[in-house]
PDB file of C-alpha atoms in Angstrom:
ATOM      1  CA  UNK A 495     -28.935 -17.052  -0.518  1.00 61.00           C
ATOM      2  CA  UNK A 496     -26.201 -14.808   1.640  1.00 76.00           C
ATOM      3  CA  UNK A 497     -24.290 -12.467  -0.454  1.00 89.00           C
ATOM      4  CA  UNK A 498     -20.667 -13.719  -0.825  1.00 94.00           C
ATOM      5  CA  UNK A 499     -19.446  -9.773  -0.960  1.00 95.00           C
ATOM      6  CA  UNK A 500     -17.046  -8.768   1.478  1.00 95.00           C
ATOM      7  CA  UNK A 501     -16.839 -12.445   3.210  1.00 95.00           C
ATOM      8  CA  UNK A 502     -13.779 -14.395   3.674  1.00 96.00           C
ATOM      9  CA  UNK A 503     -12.911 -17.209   1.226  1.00 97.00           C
ATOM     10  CA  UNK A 504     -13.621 -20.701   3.258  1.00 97.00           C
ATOM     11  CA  UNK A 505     -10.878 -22.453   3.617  1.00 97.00           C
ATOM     12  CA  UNK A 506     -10.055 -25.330   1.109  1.00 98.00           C
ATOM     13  CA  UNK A 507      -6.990 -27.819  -0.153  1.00 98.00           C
ATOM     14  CA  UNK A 508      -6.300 -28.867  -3.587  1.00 98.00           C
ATOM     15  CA  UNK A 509      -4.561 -29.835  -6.385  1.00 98.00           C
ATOM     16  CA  UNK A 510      -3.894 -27.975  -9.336  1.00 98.00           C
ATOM     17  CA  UNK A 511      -2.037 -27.705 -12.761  1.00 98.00           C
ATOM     18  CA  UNK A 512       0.577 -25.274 -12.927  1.00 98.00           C
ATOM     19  CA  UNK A 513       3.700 -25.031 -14.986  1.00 96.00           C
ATOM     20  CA  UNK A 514       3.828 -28.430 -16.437  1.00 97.00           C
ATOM     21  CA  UNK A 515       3.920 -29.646 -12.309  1.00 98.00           C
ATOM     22  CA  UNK A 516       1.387 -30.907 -10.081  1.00 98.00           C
ATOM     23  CA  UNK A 517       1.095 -28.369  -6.743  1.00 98.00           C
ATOM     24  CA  UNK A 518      -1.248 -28.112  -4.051  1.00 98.00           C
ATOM     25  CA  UNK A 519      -3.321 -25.133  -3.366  1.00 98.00           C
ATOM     26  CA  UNK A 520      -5.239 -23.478  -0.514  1.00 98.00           C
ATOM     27  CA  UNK A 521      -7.312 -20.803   0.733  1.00 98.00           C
ATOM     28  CA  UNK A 522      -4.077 -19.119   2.545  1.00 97.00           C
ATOM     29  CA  UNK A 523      -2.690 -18.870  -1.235  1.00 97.00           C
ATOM     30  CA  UNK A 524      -5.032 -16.237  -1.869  1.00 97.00           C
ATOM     31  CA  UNK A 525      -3.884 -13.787   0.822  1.00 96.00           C
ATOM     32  CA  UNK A 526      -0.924 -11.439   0.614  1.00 97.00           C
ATOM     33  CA  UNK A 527      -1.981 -10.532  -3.527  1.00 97.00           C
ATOM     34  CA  UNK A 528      -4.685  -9.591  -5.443  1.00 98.00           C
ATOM     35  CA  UNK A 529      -6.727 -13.288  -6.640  1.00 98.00           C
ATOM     36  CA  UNK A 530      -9.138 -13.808  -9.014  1.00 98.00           C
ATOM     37  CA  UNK A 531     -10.872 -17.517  -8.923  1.00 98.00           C
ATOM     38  CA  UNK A 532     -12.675 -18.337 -12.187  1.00 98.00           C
ATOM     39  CA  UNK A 533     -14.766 -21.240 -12.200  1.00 98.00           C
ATOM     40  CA  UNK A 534     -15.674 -22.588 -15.343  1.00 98.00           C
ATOM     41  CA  UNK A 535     -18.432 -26.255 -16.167  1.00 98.00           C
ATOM     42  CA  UNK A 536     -15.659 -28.444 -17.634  1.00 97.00           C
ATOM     43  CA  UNK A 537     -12.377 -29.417 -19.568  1.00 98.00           C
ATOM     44  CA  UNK A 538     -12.461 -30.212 -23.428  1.00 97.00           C
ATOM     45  CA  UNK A 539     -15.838 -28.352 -24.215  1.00 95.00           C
ATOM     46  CA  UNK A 540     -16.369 -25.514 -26.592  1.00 94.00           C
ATOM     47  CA  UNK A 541     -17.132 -21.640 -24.830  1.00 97.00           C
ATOM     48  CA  UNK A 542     -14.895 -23.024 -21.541  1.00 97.00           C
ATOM     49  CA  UNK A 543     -11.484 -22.814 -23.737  1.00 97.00           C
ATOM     50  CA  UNK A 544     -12.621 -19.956 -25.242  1.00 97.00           C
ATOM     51  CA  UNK A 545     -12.683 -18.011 -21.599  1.00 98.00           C
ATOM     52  CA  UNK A 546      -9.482 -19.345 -20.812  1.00 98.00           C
ATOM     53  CA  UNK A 547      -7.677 -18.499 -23.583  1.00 98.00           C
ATOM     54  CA  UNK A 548      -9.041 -15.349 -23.420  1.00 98.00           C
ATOM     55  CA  UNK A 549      -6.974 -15.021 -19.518  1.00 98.00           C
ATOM     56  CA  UNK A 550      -4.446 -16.736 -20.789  1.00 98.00           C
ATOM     57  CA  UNK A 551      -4.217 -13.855 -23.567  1.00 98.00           C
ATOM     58  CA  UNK A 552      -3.956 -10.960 -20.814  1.00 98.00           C
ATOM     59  CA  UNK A 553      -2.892 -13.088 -18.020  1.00 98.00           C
ATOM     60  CA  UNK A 554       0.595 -10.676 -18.414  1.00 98.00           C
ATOM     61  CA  UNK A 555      -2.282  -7.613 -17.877  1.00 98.00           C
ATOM     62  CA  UNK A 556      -3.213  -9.123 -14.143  1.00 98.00           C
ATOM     63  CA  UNK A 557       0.197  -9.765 -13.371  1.00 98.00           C
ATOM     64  CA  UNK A 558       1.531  -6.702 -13.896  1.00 98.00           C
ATOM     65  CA  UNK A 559      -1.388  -5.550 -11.121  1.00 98.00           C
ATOM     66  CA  UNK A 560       0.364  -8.073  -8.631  1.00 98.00           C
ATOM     67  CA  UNK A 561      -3.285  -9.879  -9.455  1.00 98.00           C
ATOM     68  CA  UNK A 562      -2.837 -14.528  -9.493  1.00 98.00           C
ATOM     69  CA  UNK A 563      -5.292 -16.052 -11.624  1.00 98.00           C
ATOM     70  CA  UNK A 564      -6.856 -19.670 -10.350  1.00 98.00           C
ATOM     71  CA  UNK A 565      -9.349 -21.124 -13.155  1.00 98.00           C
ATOM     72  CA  UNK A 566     -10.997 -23.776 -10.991  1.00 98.00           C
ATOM     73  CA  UNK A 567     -13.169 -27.069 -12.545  1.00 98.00           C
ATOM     74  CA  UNK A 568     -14.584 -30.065 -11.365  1.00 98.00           C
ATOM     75  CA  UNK A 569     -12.166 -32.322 -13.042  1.00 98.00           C
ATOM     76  CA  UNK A 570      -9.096 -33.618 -11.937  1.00 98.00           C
ATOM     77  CA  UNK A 571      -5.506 -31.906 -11.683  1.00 98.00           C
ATOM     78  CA  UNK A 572      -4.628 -35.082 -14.311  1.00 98.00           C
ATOM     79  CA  UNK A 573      -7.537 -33.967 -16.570  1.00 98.00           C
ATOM     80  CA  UNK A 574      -5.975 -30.296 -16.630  1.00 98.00           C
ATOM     81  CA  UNK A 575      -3.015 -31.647 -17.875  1.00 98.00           C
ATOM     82  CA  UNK A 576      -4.331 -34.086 -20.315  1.00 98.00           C
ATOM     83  CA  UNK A 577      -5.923 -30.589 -21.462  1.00 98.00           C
ATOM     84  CA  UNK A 578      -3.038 -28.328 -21.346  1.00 97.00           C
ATOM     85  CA  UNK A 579      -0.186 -31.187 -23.344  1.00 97.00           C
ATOM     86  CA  UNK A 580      -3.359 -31.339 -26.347  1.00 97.00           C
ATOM     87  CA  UNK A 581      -5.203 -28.311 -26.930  1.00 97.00           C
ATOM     88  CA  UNK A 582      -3.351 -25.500 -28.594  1.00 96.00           C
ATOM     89  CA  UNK A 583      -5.716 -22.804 -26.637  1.00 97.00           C
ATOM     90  CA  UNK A 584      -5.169 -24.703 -23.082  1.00 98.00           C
ATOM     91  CA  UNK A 585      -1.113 -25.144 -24.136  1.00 97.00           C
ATOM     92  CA  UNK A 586      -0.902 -20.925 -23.576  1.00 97.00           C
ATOM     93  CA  UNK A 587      -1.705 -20.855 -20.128  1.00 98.00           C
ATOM     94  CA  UNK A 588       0.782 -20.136 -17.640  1.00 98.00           C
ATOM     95  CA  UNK A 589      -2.062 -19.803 -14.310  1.00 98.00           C
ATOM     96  CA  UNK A 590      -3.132 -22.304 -12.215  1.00 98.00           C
ATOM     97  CA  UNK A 591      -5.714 -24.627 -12.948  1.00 98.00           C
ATOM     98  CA  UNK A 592      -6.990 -26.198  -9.880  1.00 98.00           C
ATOM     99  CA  UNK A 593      -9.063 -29.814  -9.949  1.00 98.00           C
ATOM    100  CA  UNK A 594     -12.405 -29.531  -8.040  1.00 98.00           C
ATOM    101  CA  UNK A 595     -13.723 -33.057  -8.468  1.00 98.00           C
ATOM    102  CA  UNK A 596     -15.366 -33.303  -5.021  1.00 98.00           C
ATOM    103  CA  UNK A 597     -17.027 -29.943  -5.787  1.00 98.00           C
ATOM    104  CA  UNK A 598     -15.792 -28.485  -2.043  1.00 98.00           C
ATOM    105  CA  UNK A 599     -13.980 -25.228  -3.752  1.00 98.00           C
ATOM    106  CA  UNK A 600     -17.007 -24.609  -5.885  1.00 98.00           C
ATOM    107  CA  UNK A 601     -19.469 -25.798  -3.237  1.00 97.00           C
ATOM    108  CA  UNK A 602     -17.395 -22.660  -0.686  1.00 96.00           C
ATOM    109  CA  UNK A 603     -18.371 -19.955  -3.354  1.00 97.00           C
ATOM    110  CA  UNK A 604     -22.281 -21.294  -4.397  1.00 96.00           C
ATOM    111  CA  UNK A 605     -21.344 -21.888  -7.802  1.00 97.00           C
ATOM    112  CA  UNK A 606     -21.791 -25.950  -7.866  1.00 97.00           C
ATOM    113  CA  UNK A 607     -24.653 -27.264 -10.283  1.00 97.00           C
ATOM    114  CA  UNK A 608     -25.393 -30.382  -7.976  1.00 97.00           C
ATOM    115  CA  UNK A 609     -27.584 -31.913 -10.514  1.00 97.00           C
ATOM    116  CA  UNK A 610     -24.427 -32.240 -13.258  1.00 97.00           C
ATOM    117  CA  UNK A 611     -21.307 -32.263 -10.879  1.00 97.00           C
ATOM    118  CA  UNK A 612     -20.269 -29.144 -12.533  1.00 97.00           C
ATOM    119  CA  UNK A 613     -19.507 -25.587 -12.133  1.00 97.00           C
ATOM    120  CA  UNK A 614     -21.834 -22.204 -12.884  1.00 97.00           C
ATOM    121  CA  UNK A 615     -19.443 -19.916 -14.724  1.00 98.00           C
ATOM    122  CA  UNK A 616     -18.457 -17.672 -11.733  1.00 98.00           C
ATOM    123  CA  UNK A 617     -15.513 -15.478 -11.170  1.00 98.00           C
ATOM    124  CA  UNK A 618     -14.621 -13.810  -7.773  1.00 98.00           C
ATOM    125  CA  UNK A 619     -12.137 -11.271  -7.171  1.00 98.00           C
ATOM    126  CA  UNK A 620     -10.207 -11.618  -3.618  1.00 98.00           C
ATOM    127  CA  UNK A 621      -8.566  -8.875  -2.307  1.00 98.00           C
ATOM    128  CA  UNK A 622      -4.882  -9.521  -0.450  1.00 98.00           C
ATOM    129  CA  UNK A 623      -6.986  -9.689   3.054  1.00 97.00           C
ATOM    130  CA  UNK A 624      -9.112 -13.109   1.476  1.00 97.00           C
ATOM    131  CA  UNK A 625     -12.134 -11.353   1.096  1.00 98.00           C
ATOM    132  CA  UNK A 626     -14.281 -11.451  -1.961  1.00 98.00           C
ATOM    133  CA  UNK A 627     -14.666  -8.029  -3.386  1.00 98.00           C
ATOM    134  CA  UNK A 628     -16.496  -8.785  -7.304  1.00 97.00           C
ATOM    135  CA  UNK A 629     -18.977 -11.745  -8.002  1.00 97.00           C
ATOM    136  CA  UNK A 630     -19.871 -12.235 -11.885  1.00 96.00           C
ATOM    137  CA  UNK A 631     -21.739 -15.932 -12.112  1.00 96.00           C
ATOM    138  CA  UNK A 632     -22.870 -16.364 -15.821  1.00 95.00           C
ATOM    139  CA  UNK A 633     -25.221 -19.086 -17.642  1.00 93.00           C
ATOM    140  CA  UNK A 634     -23.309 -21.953 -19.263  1.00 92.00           C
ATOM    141  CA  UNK A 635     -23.906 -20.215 -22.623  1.00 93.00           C
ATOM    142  CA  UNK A 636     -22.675 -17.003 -21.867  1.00 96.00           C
ATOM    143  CA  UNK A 637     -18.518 -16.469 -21.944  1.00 96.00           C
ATOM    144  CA  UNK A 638     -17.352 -13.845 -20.202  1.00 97.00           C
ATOM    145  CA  UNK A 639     -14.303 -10.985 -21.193  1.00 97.00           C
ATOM    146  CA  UNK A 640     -10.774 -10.950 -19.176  1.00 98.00           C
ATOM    147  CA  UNK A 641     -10.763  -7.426 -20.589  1.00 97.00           C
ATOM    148  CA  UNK A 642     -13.691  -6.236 -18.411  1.00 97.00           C
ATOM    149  CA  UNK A 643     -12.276  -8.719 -15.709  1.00 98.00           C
ATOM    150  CA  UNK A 644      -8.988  -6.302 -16.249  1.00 98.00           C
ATOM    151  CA  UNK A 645     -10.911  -3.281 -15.523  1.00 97.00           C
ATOM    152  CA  UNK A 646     -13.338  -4.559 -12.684  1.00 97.00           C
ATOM    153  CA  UNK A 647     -10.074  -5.387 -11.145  1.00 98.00           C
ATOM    154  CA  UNK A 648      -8.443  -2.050 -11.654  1.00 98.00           C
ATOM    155  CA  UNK A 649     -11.541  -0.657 -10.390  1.00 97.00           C
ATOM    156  CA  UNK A 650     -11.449  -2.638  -6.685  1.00 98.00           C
ATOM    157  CA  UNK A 651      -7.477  -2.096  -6.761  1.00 98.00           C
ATOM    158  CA  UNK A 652      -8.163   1.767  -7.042  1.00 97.00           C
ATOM    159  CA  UNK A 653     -11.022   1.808  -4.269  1.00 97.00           C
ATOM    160  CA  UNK A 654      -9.346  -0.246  -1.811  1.00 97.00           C
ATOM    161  CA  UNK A 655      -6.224   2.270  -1.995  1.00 97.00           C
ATOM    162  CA  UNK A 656      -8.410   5.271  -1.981  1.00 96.00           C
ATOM    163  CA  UNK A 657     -10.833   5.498   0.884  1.00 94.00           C
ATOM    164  CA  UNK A 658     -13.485   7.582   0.508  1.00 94.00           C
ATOM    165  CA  UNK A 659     -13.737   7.544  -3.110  1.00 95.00           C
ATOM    166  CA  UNK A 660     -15.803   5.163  -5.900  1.00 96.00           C
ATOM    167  CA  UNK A 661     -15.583   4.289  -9.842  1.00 96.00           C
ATOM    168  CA  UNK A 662     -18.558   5.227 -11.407  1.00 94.00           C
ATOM    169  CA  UNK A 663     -20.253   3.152 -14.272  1.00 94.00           C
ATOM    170  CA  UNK A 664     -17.383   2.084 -17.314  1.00 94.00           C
ATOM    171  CA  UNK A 665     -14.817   3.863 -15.404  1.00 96.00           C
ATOM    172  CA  UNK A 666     -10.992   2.922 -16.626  1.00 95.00           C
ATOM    173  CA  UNK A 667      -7.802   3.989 -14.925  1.00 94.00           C
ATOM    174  CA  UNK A 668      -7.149   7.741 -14.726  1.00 94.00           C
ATOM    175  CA  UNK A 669     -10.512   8.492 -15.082  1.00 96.00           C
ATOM    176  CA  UNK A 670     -12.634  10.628 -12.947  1.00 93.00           C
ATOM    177  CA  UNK A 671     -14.272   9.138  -9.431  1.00 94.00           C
ATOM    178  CA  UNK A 672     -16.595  10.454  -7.484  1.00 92.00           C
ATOM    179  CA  UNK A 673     -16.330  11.711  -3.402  1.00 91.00           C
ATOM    180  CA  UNK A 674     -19.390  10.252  -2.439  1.00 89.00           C
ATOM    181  CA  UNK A 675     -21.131  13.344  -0.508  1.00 88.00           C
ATOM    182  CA  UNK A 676     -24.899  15.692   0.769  1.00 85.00           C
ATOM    183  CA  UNK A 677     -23.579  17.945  -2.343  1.00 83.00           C
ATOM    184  CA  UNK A 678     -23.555  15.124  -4.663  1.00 81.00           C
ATOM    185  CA  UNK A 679     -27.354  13.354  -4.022  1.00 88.00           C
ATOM    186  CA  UNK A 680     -29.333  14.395  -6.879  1.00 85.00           C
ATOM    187  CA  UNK A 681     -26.710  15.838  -8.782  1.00 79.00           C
ATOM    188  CA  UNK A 682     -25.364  12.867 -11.385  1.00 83.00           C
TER     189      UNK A 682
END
């Protein structure tokens, strides 16, 4: 399988949930910002709302980084709704949740479980230029943390704007990065 890092986001046309209105999305949607596409199995199950909530909760956090949030699933835009008007987790999100139910979007970033119809638990990060900068894909078990998400982000923001420089391991903003450099091989 071909690493996804540093390739462009295929392009793509759907429909999504978003602000109690129906809108279509596309790959040019993700250029001009920072984007982060989280794909999650399916609507009305147990550790799925859990993640999403969880955006929801800092979804203030990636907009304040000029950072769009698109949780993608292989249900429908209608099924997002139906979500969003009866859950009291799903009711606090103000992102867009796009309807996969071909399974073209999650097909495009290798995350489609073929055998179920359904998506792995993957999250990309796309910088403004449409190219994918952080892969996570977890097991169906295993939620992930918008926190970390916040400061994986941070991290690829800060890198992009500072050429020549890298985040070391659980680097947060302000912290110390490294020059890459002869003086610094064998010296961490």
């Amino acid at each position: 399988m071909k690493s996804l890092i540093n390739s462009e986001v295929l392009p793509f046309k759907a429909t999504a949930y978003h602000n109690g209105k129906f809108v279509d999305v596309s790959d040019a949607d993700l250029r001009g910002k920072w984007s982060v596409v989280f794909f999650y199995p399916a609507d009305f199950t147990f550790v799925c709302p859990t993640e999403l909530g969880d955006l929801a909760d800092n979804y203030a956090e990636f907009k304040k980084l000029g950072v769009e949030i698109y949780s993608v699933s292989t249900d429908t835009h209608f099924t997002h709704k139906a979500w969003h008007d009866t859950s009291d987790t799903i009711k606090n999100i103000e992102y867009v949740m796009v309807g996969d139910p071909t399974g073209a979007i999650s097909r495009n970033f290798g995350v489609m479980i073929e055998e179920a119809g359904l998506a792995d638990r993957g999250t990309f990060v796309i910088d403004p230029q449409g190219k994918i900068q952080i892969i996570e894909i977890n097991a169906g078990g295993i939620g992930r943390d918008a926190s970390e998400l916040l400061r994986k982000v941070k991290a690829a923001q800060y890198v992009a704007s500072h050429p020549g420089e890298v985040c070391p391991a659980k680097w947060k903003e302000g912290e110390a990065t490294l020059a890459p450099s002869l003086d610094l091989v064998g010296k961490i």
